[in-house]
Tab-separated table of C-alpha atoms and ligand atoms in Angstrom:
chain	number	residue	atom	x	y	z
S	222	MET	CA	217.648	185.482	174.295
S	223	SER	CA	214.413	187.001	173.051
S	224	ARG	CA	212.892	185.285	169.926
S	225	SER	CA	212.900	188.165	167.358
S	226	ASN	CA	213.188	191.818	167.724
S	227	ASN	CA	210.023	192.998	167.723
S	228	SER	CA	210.641	196.111	164.957
S	229	SER	CA	208.149	195.134	161.602
S	230	SER	CA	211.512	195.061	159.393
S	231	ALA	CA	213.242	192.274	161.346
S	232	LYS	CA	209.791	190.701	161.511
S	233	ASP	CA	209.652	191.172	157.566
S	234	PHE	CA	213.446	190.025	157.270
S	235	LEU	CA	212.456	186.944	159.628
S	236	SER	CA	209.165	185.873	157.349
S	237	ASP	CA	210.669	186.380	154.469
S	238	VAL	CA	213.439	183.811	155.005
S	239	GLU	CA	211.287	181.520	156.933
S	240	LYS	CA	208.932	181.752	153.526
S	241	ARG	CA	212.116	181.018	150.789
S	242	SER	CA	213.607	178.652	152.683
S	243	HIS	CA	210.884	176.364	154.374
S	244	GLN	CA	212.330	176.156	157.433
S	245	ASN	CA	210.993	176.998	160.479
S	246	LEU	CA	213.130	179.055	162.519
S	247	LEU	CA	211.462	180.095	165.349
S	248	GLU	CA	211.268	176.254	166.530
S	249	CYS	CA	215.085	177.241	166.778
S	250	LEU	CA	216.598	175.867	170.651
S	251	GLN	CA	220.105	177.633	170.016
S	252	CYS	CA	221.312	174.649	171.245
S	253	GLY	CA	224.130	174.248	168.797
S	254	LYS	CA	224.181	170.779	167.626
S	255	CYS	CA	224.370	171.938	164.170
S	256	SER	CA	227.495	173.992	164.822
S	257	GLY	CA	229.170	171.162	166.726
S	258	GLY	CA	228.950	168.992	162.947
S	259	CYS	CA	229.419	171.815	160.352
S	260	PRO	CA	232.192	170.699	158.218
S	261	VAL	CA	233.183	174.593	157.868
S	262	ALA	CA	232.395	176.245	160.784
S	263	SER	CA	235.980	177.544	162.256
S	264	GLU	CA	237.591	180.338	163.745
S	265	GLN	CA	236.815	182.702	160.618
S	266	VAL	CA	233.191	181.309	159.543
S	267	PRO	CA	230.502	181.529	162.125
S	268	GLY	CA	228.507	178.530	162.867
S	269	PRO	CA	224.817	177.639	161.843
S	270	ARG	CA	223.568	178.600	165.188
S	271	GLN	CA	224.831	181.983	165.342
S	272	LEU	CA	223.289	182.336	161.643
S	273	VAL	CA	219.822	181.317	162.724
S	274	ALA	CA	220.422	183.820	165.712
S	275	GLU	CA	220.840	186.524	163.515
S	276	VAL	CA	217.994	185.768	161.187
S	277	LEU	CA	215.830	185.708	164.266
S	278	ALA	CA	216.946	188.976	165.900
S	279	GLY	CA	216.303	190.444	162.727
S	280	LEU	CA	220.208	191.469	161.909
S	281	LYS	CA	219.671	191.735	157.992
S	282	GLN	CA	222.864	192.960	157.181
S	283	LYS	CA	224.846	190.790	159.416
S	284	ALA	CA	223.022	187.879	158.319
S	285	LEU	CA	223.527	188.397	154.570
S	286	SER	CA	227.125	189.106	155.027
S	287	ASN	CA	227.420	185.933	157.629
S	288	PRO	CA	230.410	184.292	155.652
S	289	LEU	CA	228.825	181.157	156.410
S	290	VAL	CA	226.028	181.717	153.735
S	291	TRP	CA	229.018	181.453	151.289
S	292	HIS	CA	231.010	178.689	152.771
S	293	CYS	CA	228.154	176.368	153.722
S	294	VAL	CA	228.294	172.922	151.005
S	295	CYS	CA	225.068	171.903	151.839
S	296	CYS	CA	226.070	168.772	153.486
S	297	GLY	CA	223.277	168.266	155.451
S	298	THR	CA	224.930	167.850	158.466
S	299	CYS	CA	223.327	170.139	160.675
S	300	LEU	CA	219.753	169.059	159.335
S	301	ILE	CA	220.698	165.503	160.628
S	302	ARG	CA	221.830	166.748	163.957
S	303	CYS	CA	219.104	169.633	164.486
S	304	PRO	CA	216.830	168.191	167.412
S	305	VAL	CA	213.842	170.160	165.289
S	306	GLN	CA	215.117	169.596	161.948
S	307	ILE	CA	215.982	172.995	160.501
S	308	SER	CA	218.179	172.534	156.879
S	309	ILE	CA	220.535	175.756	157.343
S	310	TYR	CA	221.694	175.390	153.885
S	311	ARG	CA	218.045	176.227	152.726
S	312	VAL	CA	218.335	179.047	155.064
S	313	SER	CA	222.275	180.053	153.534
S	314	SER	CA	220.689	179.616	150.119
S	315	ALA	CA	217.941	181.632	150.515
S	316	LEU	CA	220.172	184.495	152.031
S	317	CYS	CA	222.498	184.170	149.030
S	318	GLU	CA	219.580	184.425	147.148
S	319	ILE	CA	218.346	187.472	148.990
S	320	ALA	CA	222.252	188.654	148.664
S	321	HIS	CA	221.999	188.545	144.716
S	322	GLU	CA	218.596	190.291	144.596
S	323	GLU	CA	219.679	192.884	146.586
S	324	LYS	CA	223.096	193.586	144.805
S	325	MET	CA	224.768	193.257	147.525
S	326	ALA	CA	228.403	192.487	147.190
S	327	PRO	CA	229.844	189.299	148.270
S	328	SER	CA	231.007	188.904	151.685
S	329	VAL	CA	233.384	185.911	149.938
S	330	PRO	CA	234.036	187.469	147.056
S	331	ASP	CA	235.567	183.932	145.642
S	332	ILE	CA	233.424	181.487	146.548
S	333	ASN	CA	230.955	183.610	144.657
S	334	LEU	CA	233.010	183.941	141.760
S	335	PHE	CA	233.341	180.159	141.049
S	336	GLU	CA	229.695	179.739	141.692
S	337	VAL	CA	228.992	182.566	139.020
S	338	LEU	CA	231.235	180.932	136.436
S	339	PHE	CA	229.815	177.823	136.870
S	340	LEU	CA	226.214	178.978	136.220
S	341	LYS	CA	227.577	181.113	133.212
S	342	SER	CA	228.895	177.821	131.688
S	343	VAL	CA	225.424	175.902	132.208
S	344	GLU	CA	223.422	179.403	130.828
S	345	ASN	CA	226.420	178.743	128.074
S	346	TYR	CA	226.384	175.168	127.190
S	347	GLY	CA	223.745	173.517	128.892
S	348	ARG	CA	226.338	171.396	131.000
S	349	LEU	CA	229.141	172.737	133.110
S	350	LYS	CA	232.398	172.582	131.844
S	351	GLU	CA	234.400	171.532	134.365
S	352	LEU	CA	237.862	171.876	133.157
S	353	ARG	CA	236.935	175.198	131.086
S	354	THR	CA	235.144	176.929	134.387
S	355	ILE	CA	238.341	175.994	136.701
S	356	ALA	CA	241.032	177.430	134.596
S	357	GLU	CA	238.534	180.813	133.764
S	358	TYR	CA	238.146	180.816	137.727
S	359	ASN	CA	241.941	180.383	138.669
S	360	LEU	CA	242.802	183.213	135.577
S	361	ARG	CA	239.846	185.366	137.095
S	362	SER	CA	241.014	185.118	140.976
S	363	GLY	CA	244.803	185.096	139.634
S	364	HIS	CA	246.130	181.850	140.678
S	365	PHE	CA	247.364	181.041	137.491
S	366	LEU	CA	249.204	177.837	137.938
S	367	LYS	CA	247.398	176.836	140.677
S	368	ASP	CA	246.929	172.650	140.130
S	369	VAL	CA	248.011	172.687	136.813
S	370	ASP	CA	250.498	169.763	137.733
S	371	LYS	CA	247.470	167.573	138.821
S	372	GLY	CA	246.303	168.500	135.248
S	373	ILE	CA	248.989	167.325	133.280
S	374	ARG	CA	249.276	164.070	135.245
S	375	LEU	CA	245.733	163.347	134.872
S	376	MET	CA	246.024	164.074	130.707
S	377	LEU	CA	249.123	161.813	130.389
S	378	LYS	CA	247.028	159.299	132.359
S	379	GLY	CA	244.299	160.058	129.657
S	380	ALA	CA	241.948	161.040	132.510
S	381	ILE	CA	241.425	164.779	130.912
S	382	SER	CA	241.665	165.744	127.608
S	383	PRO	CA	242.892	169.041	126.587
S	384	VAL	CA	240.686	168.943	123.708
S	385	GLU	CA	237.483	169.841	126.038
S	386	ILE	CA	238.957	172.797	127.084
S	387	VAL	CA	238.842	174.322	123.850
S	388	LYS	CA	236.581	172.574	122.180
S	389	GLY	CA	232.468	173.002	121.781
S	390	TRP	CA	232.510	177.104	121.587
S	391	GLU	CA	228.934	176.834	120.177
S	392	LYS	CA	226.205	178.136	122.727
S	393	ASP	CA	223.302	175.994	123.245
S	394	LYS	CA	220.115	177.604	123.818
S	395	ARG	CA	218.438	175.002	125.579
S	396	VAL	CA	219.071	176.582	129.023
S	397	SER	CA	219.766	180.303	128.425
S	398	SER	CA	215.985	180.834	128.252
S	399	ILE	CA	215.507	179.394	131.477
S	400	PHE	CA	218.184	181.388	133.095
S	401	GLU	CA	216.521	184.717	131.666
S	402	LYS	CA	212.852	183.190	132.653
S	403	ALA	CA	213.841	182.552	136.141
S	404	ARG	CA	215.827	185.778	136.480
S	405	LYS	CA	212.485	187.685	135.301
S	406	ILE	CA	209.851	185.797	137.589
S	407	GLY	CA	212.565	185.630	140.264
R	77	MET	CA	214.579	146.327	133.799
R	78	LYS	CA	214.638	149.403	132.109
R	79	VAL	CA	215.684	152.762	134.017
R	80	GLY	CA	216.234	156.147	133.383
R	81	TYR	CA	219.872	157.205	133.733
R	82	TYR	CA	220.805	160.838	134.482
R	83	PRO	CA	225.000	160.946	134.112
R	84	GLY	CA	225.014	164.512	135.282
R	85	CYS	CA	227.969	166.911	134.399
R	86	SER	CA	230.905	165.587	136.042
R	87	LEU	CA	230.263	162.343	134.671
R	88	LEU	CA	231.253	163.479	131.444
R	89	GLY	CA	234.804	165.035	132.379
R	90	THR	CA	236.852	164.284	135.490
R	91	ALA	CA	234.240	161.574	136.962
R	92	LYS	CA	234.370	159.689	133.257
R	93	PRO	CA	235.278	156.343	134.794
R	94	TYR	CA	232.329	156.150	136.826
R	95	ASP	CA	229.919	156.878	133.736
R	96	THR	CA	232.405	154.075	131.913
R	97	SER	CA	231.916	151.563	134.578
R	98	THR	CA	228.270	152.092	135.639
R	99	ARG	CA	227.672	150.983	131.471
R	100	TYR	CA	229.582	148.344	131.519
R	101	VAL	CA	228.231	146.900	135.247
R	102	CYS	CA	224.595	147.986	134.747
R	103	GLN	CA	224.464	145.888	131.390
R	104	ALA	CA	226.410	143.010	133.223
R	105	ILE	CA	223.595	142.979	136.125
R	106	GLY	CA	220.821	143.616	133.606
R	107	LEU	CA	220.038	147.012	134.363
R	108	GLU	CA	218.840	148.793	131.367
R	109	LEU	CA	219.949	152.573	131.349
R	110	GLU	CA	218.151	154.930	128.975
R	111	GLU	CA	219.637	157.781	129.009
R	112	SER	CA	217.971	160.762	130.097
R	113	PRO	CA	217.161	162.774	126.176
R	114	ASP	CA	219.049	165.713	125.918
R	115	TRP	CA	219.572	166.242	129.631
R	116	THR	CA	221.199	169.549	131.062
R	117	CYS	CA	223.044	170.288	134.356
R	118	CYS	CA	220.555	169.528	137.824
R	119	GLY	CA	222.072	173.116	138.231
R	120	ALA	CA	223.836	171.829	141.752
R	121	SER	CA	224.347	173.860	144.492
R	122	PRO	CA	225.155	177.408	142.689
R	123	ALA	CA	221.823	177.404	141.445
R	124	LEU	CA	220.228	176.606	144.767
R	125	LYS	CA	221.983	179.313	146.038
R	126	MET	CA	221.504	182.286	143.336
R	127	ASN	CA	217.883	181.381	142.980
R	128	ASN	CA	215.343	178.712	144.037
R	129	LEU	CA	213.386	179.148	140.906
R	130	LEU	CA	216.182	178.515	138.462
R	131	SER	CA	216.937	175.788	140.848
R	132	VAL	CA	214.254	173.911	140.512
R	133	SER	CA	213.302	174.631	136.876
R	134	LEU	CA	216.709	173.479	135.718
R	135	ALA	CA	216.103	169.883	137.775
R	136	ALA	CA	212.331	170.176	136.218
R	137	ARG	CA	213.557	170.357	132.903
R	138	ASN	CA	215.164	167.051	133.291
R	139	LEU	CA	212.507	165.264	134.964
R	140	ALA	CA	209.904	166.351	132.454
R	141	LEU	CA	212.200	164.979	129.284
R	142	ILE	CA	212.419	161.609	131.038
R	143	GLU	CA	208.998	161.726	131.633
R	144	LYS	CA	208.084	161.551	128.286
R	145	THR	CA	210.124	158.319	127.967
R	146	ASP	CA	208.671	154.970	128.824
R	147	VAL	CA	210.345	154.562	132.596
R	148	THR	CA	209.334	154.861	136.385
R	149	ASP	CA	212.331	155.143	138.086
R	150	VAL	CA	215.513	157.262	137.079
R	151	VAL	CA	219.200	156.785	138.815
R	152	ALA	CA	221.807	159.313	138.970
R	153	PRO	CA	225.327	158.306	140.303
R	154	CYS	CA	225.948	161.854	141.788
R	155	PRO	CA	224.844	162.003	144.988
R	156	PHE	CA	224.205	165.258	144.563
R	157	CYS	CA	222.222	165.322	140.989
R	158	SER	CA	220.161	162.899	142.648
R	159	ARG	CA	219.365	165.007	145.547
R	160	ARG	CA	218.464	168.033	143.568
R	161	LEU	CA	216.232	166.053	141.023
R	162	LYS	CA	214.498	164.192	144.153
R	163	ASN	CA	214.227	167.228	145.885
R	164	ALA	CA	212.545	169.474	143.035
R	165	ASN	CA	210.358	166.760	142.398
R	166	GLU	CA	208.861	166.639	145.924
R	167	GLU	CA	208.989	170.461	145.476
R	168	LEU	CA	206.637	170.671	142.712
R	169	ASP	CA	204.184	167.797	144.021
R	170	VAL	CA	203.586	170.189	147.203
R	171	ASP	CA	204.055	173.349	145.715
R	172	PRO	CA	201.301	174.342	143.130
R	173	GLU	CA	202.013	177.914	142.898
R	174	LEU	CA	205.861	177.211	142.318
R	175	LYS	CA	204.770	174.744	139.645
R	176	LYS	CA	202.928	177.280	137.705
R	177	LYS	CA	206.079	179.560	137.688
R	178	VAL	CA	208.162	176.510	136.634
R	179	LEU	CA	205.785	175.680	133.648
R	180	GLU	CA	206.125	179.628	132.935
R	181	VAL	CA	209.951	179.565	133.367
R	182	THR	CA	210.250	175.915	131.142
R	183	GLY	CA	207.454	175.357	128.848
R	184	LEU	CA	207.344	171.561	130.182
R	185	GLN	CA	204.470	170.100	132.179
R	186	ILE	CA	205.386	167.604	135.003
R	187	ALA	CA	203.337	165.517	136.103
R	188	GLY	CA	205.332	164.256	139.360
R	189	LYS	CA	205.732	160.496	138.344
R	190	LEU	CA	209.337	159.709	138.643
R	191	SER	CA	210.948	158.058	141.308
R	192	VAL	CA	214.870	159.362	141.886
R	193	HIS	CA	217.303	157.508	143.219
R	194	ASN	CA	220.966	157.025	143.774
R	195	LEU	CA	223.051	154.435	141.796
R	196	PHE	CA	224.558	152.662	144.474
R	197	ALA	CA	221.302	152.464	146.390
R	198	PHE	CA	218.826	151.321	143.803
R	199	ILE	CA	221.321	148.657	142.681
R	200	ARG	CA	221.707	147.332	146.128
R	201	SER	CA	217.541	147.538	147.056
R	202	HIS	CA	216.465	146.472	143.486
R	203	ILE	CA	218.909	144.217	141.903
R	204	GLY	CA	220.134	143.107	145.373
R	205	LEU	CA	222.687	141.247	146.352
R	206	GLU	CA	222.093	138.028	144.736
R	207	ALA	CA	222.293	138.942	141.461
R	208	ILE	CA	225.496	140.551	142.140
R	209	ARG	CA	227.043	137.712	143.980
R	210	SER	CA	226.330	135.274	141.469
R	211	ARG	CA	227.784	137.234	138.829
R	212	VAL	CA	231.538	137.497	140.975
R	213	ARG	CA	234.165	135.908	138.765
R	214	MET	CA	237.379	137.105	140.793
R	215	PRO	CA	236.166	137.613	144.215
R	216	LEU	CA	237.526	140.381	146.138
R	217	LYS	CA	239.646	138.203	148.518
R	218	ASN	CA	241.727	140.114	150.841
R	219	VAL	CA	241.153	143.488	149.709
R	220	GLN	CA	240.423	145.832	152.341
R	221	VAL	CA	237.669	148.471	151.331
R	222	ILE	CA	236.622	151.074	153.228
R	223	PRO	CA	233.333	152.494	152.157
R	224	TYR	CA	233.146	156.254	151.792
R	225	TYR	CA	229.336	157.430	151.224
R	226	GLY	CA	230.069	161.501	151.820
R	227	CYS	CA	227.815	163.290	152.568
R	228	TYR	CA	225.204	164.372	150.436
R	229	VAL	CA	223.753	160.518	151.094
R	230	ALA	CA	223.102	161.145	154.364
R	231	GLU	CA	220.581	163.823	154.261
R	232	PRO	CA	217.252	162.528	155.481
R	233	GLY	CA	214.482	162.743	153.039
R	234	GLY	CA	217.111	163.456	150.719
R	235	ALA	CA	218.250	160.907	147.691
R	236	SER	CA	219.421	158.170	149.148
R	237	ASP	CA	217.174	154.640	149.298
R	238	GLU	CA	218.590	153.741	152.682
R	239	SER	CA	216.178	152.618	155.526
R	240	ASP	CA	218.446	154.850	157.458
R	241	PRO	CA	219.388	157.439	155.412
R	242	LYS	CA	222.061	158.738	159.103
R	243	ASN	CA	223.851	155.611	158.447
R	244	PRO	CA	223.908	154.229	155.324
R	245	THR	CA	224.703	150.658	154.813
R	246	SER	CA	223.670	149.310	150.815
R	247	LEU	CA	227.759	150.240	149.610
R	248	ASP	CA	228.814	148.056	152.898
R	249	GLU	CA	226.655	145.315	151.341
R	250	ILE	CA	227.404	145.575	148.099
R	251	MET	CA	231.234	145.271	149.154
R	252	ARG	CA	230.802	142.429	151.031
R	253	ALA	CA	228.682	140.511	148.048
R	254	LEU	CA	231.736	141.037	146.041
R	255	GLY	CA	233.747	139.006	148.688
R	256	ALA	CA	236.009	142.395	149.995
R	257	THR	CA	236.980	142.678	153.365
R	258	VAL	CA	234.603	145.627	155.091
R	259	LEU	CA	236.492	147.933	157.273
R	260	ASP	CA	234.123	149.779	160.113
R	261	TRP	CA	235.036	153.265	160.819
R	262	ASP	CA	233.810	156.467	161.941
R	263	PHE	CA	233.929	158.913	158.656
R	264	LYS	CA	231.758	157.161	155.920
R	265	THR	CA	229.246	160.072	155.991
R	266	GLU	CA	231.965	163.344	157.058
R	267	CYS	CA	232.223	166.034	154.494
R	268	CYS	CA	235.315	166.132	152.177
R	269	GLY	CA	234.994	169.909	151.530
R	270	ALA	CA	232.840	169.515	148.026
R	271	ALA	CA	233.042	172.398	145.825
R	272	LEU	CA	235.210	174.103	148.077
R	273	ALA	CA	238.249	172.642	146.230
R	274	LEU	CA	239.188	175.319	144.223
R	275	THR	CA	237.732	178.494	146.702
R	276	LYS	CA	239.008	177.293	150.122
R	277	THR	CA	241.444	174.731	149.175
R	278	GLU	CA	243.102	174.716	153.052
R	279	LYS	CA	239.608	173.786	154.247
R	280	VAL	CA	239.415	170.657	151.886
R	281	LEU	CA	242.810	169.632	152.542
R	282	GLU	CA	242.113	169.691	156.219
R	283	LEU	CA	238.698	167.777	155.542
R	284	SER	CA	239.748	165.339	153.637
R	285	GLY	CA	242.651	164.486	155.240
R	286	ARG	CA	241.217	163.993	158.316
R	287	ILE	CA	239.587	161.074	156.003
R	288	ILE	CA	242.595	159.891	154.395
R	289	ARG	CA	244.175	159.611	157.890
R	290	GLU	CA	241.347	157.854	159.524
R	291	ALA	CA	240.961	155.446	156.577
R	292	GLU	CA	245.174	154.766	156.489
R	293	TRP	CA	244.863	153.575	160.365
R	294	ARG	CA	242.006	151.641	159.878
R	295	GLY	CA	244.090	149.763	157.557
R	296	ALA	CA	242.172	150.271	154.399
R	297	ASP	CA	244.104	149.426	150.975
R	298	LEU	CA	241.283	151.460	148.917
R	299	ILE	CA	238.739	154.302	149.674
R	300	VAL	CA	235.498	153.067	147.662
R	301	VAL	CA	232.613	156.069	146.647
R	302	VAL	CA	229.900	156.789	145.005
R	303	CYS	CA	230.341	160.819	144.529
R	304	PRO	CA	232.488	161.960	141.801
R	305	LEU	CA	233.330	165.147	144.298
R	306	CYS	CA	234.957	162.791	146.682
R	307	GLN	CA	236.538	161.013	144.280
R	308	ALA	CA	238.661	164.035	142.794
R	309	ASN	CA	239.083	165.911	146.987
R	310	LEU	CA	240.870	162.712	147.978
R	311	ASP	CA	242.327	161.032	145.123
R	312	THR	CA	243.819	164.451	143.618
R	313	ARG	CA	244.502	166.453	146.726
R	314	GLN	CA	246.249	163.189	148.746
R	315	GLY	CA	249.626	164.888	147.666
R	316	ASP	CA	248.877	168.427	149.223
R	317	ILE	CA	247.773	166.635	151.664
R	318	ASN	CA	250.943	164.884	152.489
R	319	SER	CA	252.944	167.816	151.848
R	320	ARG	CA	250.735	169.728	154.275
R	321	GLN	CA	251.007	167.129	157.183
R	322	LYS	CA	254.054	165.675	156.127
R	323	THR	CA	252.396	162.451	155.447
R	324	ARG	CA	252.987	159.873	153.486
R	325	HIS	CA	249.400	158.373	152.427
R	326	GLU	CA	248.866	156.640	149.332
R	327	ILE	CA	245.595	154.987	149.295
R	328	PRO	CA	243.306	154.682	145.811
R	329	VAL	CA	239.932	155.926	145.705
R	330	VAL	CA	238.111	154.303	143.402
R	331	TYR	CA	234.537	154.495	142.386
R	332	PHE	CA	232.125	151.151	143.766
R	333	THR	CA	231.140	150.547	140.062
R	334	GLN	CA	234.671	149.762	139.023
R	335	LEU	CA	234.933	147.424	141.879
R	336	ILE	CA	231.692	145.622	141.358
R	337	GLY	CA	233.641	145.322	137.159
R	338	LEU	CA	236.791	144.119	138.515
R	339	ALA	CA	235.003	141.150	140.536
R	340	MET	CA	233.024	140.378	137.822
R	341	GLY	CA	236.131	139.765	135.474
R	342	LEU	CA	236.061	143.019	133.247
R	343	SER	CA	239.362	144.289	132.593
R	344	PRO	CA	240.960	147.271	134.725
R	345	SER	CA	241.496	149.403	131.827
R	346	LYS	CA	238.144	149.035	130.416
R	347	LEU	CA	236.965	150.198	133.886
R	348	GLU	CA	239.644	153.330	133.616
R	349	LEU	CA	241.156	152.352	137.122
R	350	ASN	CA	244.548	153.701	135.498
R	351	HIS	CA	243.029	157.068	135.309
R	352	HIS	CA	242.880	157.700	138.940
R	353	MET	CA	245.904	159.768	140.169
R	354	ILE	CA	246.879	157.144	142.898
R	355	ASP	CA	247.160	154.156	140.675
R	356	PRO	CA	245.244	151.724	142.271
R	357	LEU	CA	246.451	148.530	140.160
R	358	PRO	CA	249.895	147.792	142.643
R	359	VAL	CA	247.828	147.657	145.703
R	360	LEU	CA	245.679	145.102	143.758
R	361	ARG	CA	248.423	143.798	141.882
R	362	LYS	CA	250.269	142.702	145.701
R	363	LYS	CA	247.100	141.361	147.059
R	364	GLY	CA	247.451	138.606	144.199
R	365	PHE	CA	244.080	140.172	142.455
R	366	LEU	CA	245.440	140.621	139.198
R	367	ALA	CA	247.402	138.233	137.258
T	634	SF4	S1	220.523	172.544	165.722
T	634	SF4	FE1	218.375	172.869	165.265
T	634	SF4	S2	217.549	173.789	166.918
T	634	SF4	FE2	219.898	173.555	167.459
T	634	SF4	S3	220.722	175.595	167.210
T	634	SF4	FE3	220.953	174.674	165.488
T	634	SF4	S4	219.182	174.983	164.306
T	634	SF4	FE4	218.623	175.804	166.326
T	635	SF4	S1	224.552	172.067	155.014
T	635	SF4	FE1	225.975	174.057	155.748
T	635	SF4	S2	225.171	175.230	157.047
T	635	SF4	FE2	224.497	172.985	157.356
T	635	SF4	S3	226.457	171.519	158.406
T	635	SF4	FE3	226.595	171.684	156.245
T	635	SF4	S4	227.782	172.948	155.447
T	635	SF4	FE4	227.011	173.753	157.570
């Protein structure tokens, strides 16, 4: 297969992804070892090899909307298996970042929603408020009663406290300025 | 020995038993933990996916504040926190342009003098097996444990202190030092589905289900973990795995620090072993381990 499409926009996209991810994608052998070990690859989610092929071919829209970039759990299995040490989660992260910057609608909205709520919690409170973030995700995604049974059992064991959801609404400025400036400087 | 301690958000919430048992055990083995001053979230994977500068800056804020204390090593129980802090430290070291931007974003200087470790690997390499063995009061005799490291430990150049990150062994060694029978298996660094638990629950049931099935087949009494996400997925989702796959697994999933504490004679309730969805006490009692 051709290493890359020769048009300048295709090359720009490839070099943008390489620069952000610090991965040398031109070394990819297309051997597919990464896909063989990727835990999230399935009939619906293409394996990492295909994602690299899309970036190499300069298929920007295709790569940015590839569901793998959202499903990737950063497990590093691809990197361990890859004969030329390509880390796909660096590539997926770079593609998510580009999608955010270009205000593209995420191709897997529920995963994106969870991540947005996660970061909102960190921006507001400095730390992730786990239970509150889970509750908010369930509300916003319409799964009102999801996992409530587990929550109740853990509460009865004293493992989690309902107080955690209601207390501590005051904003914490420690990291919100980091979010603001990082967004500006990018 | 004194080290910086970065608990991370999960250890204040769903993984509180990990924090509690870590503090007891480190005190007992002579590892003084200085909690990172005013620590905040490392950004985890959501920040990494949103904006790399944000991700490095969130980690850097913590590194800078720890640098102001007098420690040179910092331990994080959560493998993802540990990886993020370590990777950010390394990226700042090799990329002056990034360092400049991070200074602008955080207003904090980073000297890059810290060394970041996974708690379990640090205990193995810096405290050592002899020190652990010498404090065991109640050896975990006849308890068959399966050490599950999870995927975040295994990345090459990642956060592990292991000599071979593809094949970590520290947890096996620590468990043997406690007197437990350590089972060999094929899934020790496989992924449990991690943060997809809420959004792609089916995927997590599939991945965690494979791990539970293999652990059961090998005859595990307990699965011992080092990662809060692994614990949450394998423990709280086992019921759903059972209903989905028509199985009857009931394998408790505990933190390694809880087992060290137990072998040292700390009470199960102190170690919050009663906080897990699948109660580990019946199996420990059955093994004649608890009074
Ligand atoms: S394992 Fe590496 S070389 Fe092989 S296809 Fe995947 S990224 Fe390319
Ligand atoms: S890091 Fe991402 S792409 Fe690589 S194996 Fe894990 S989930 Fe798949």
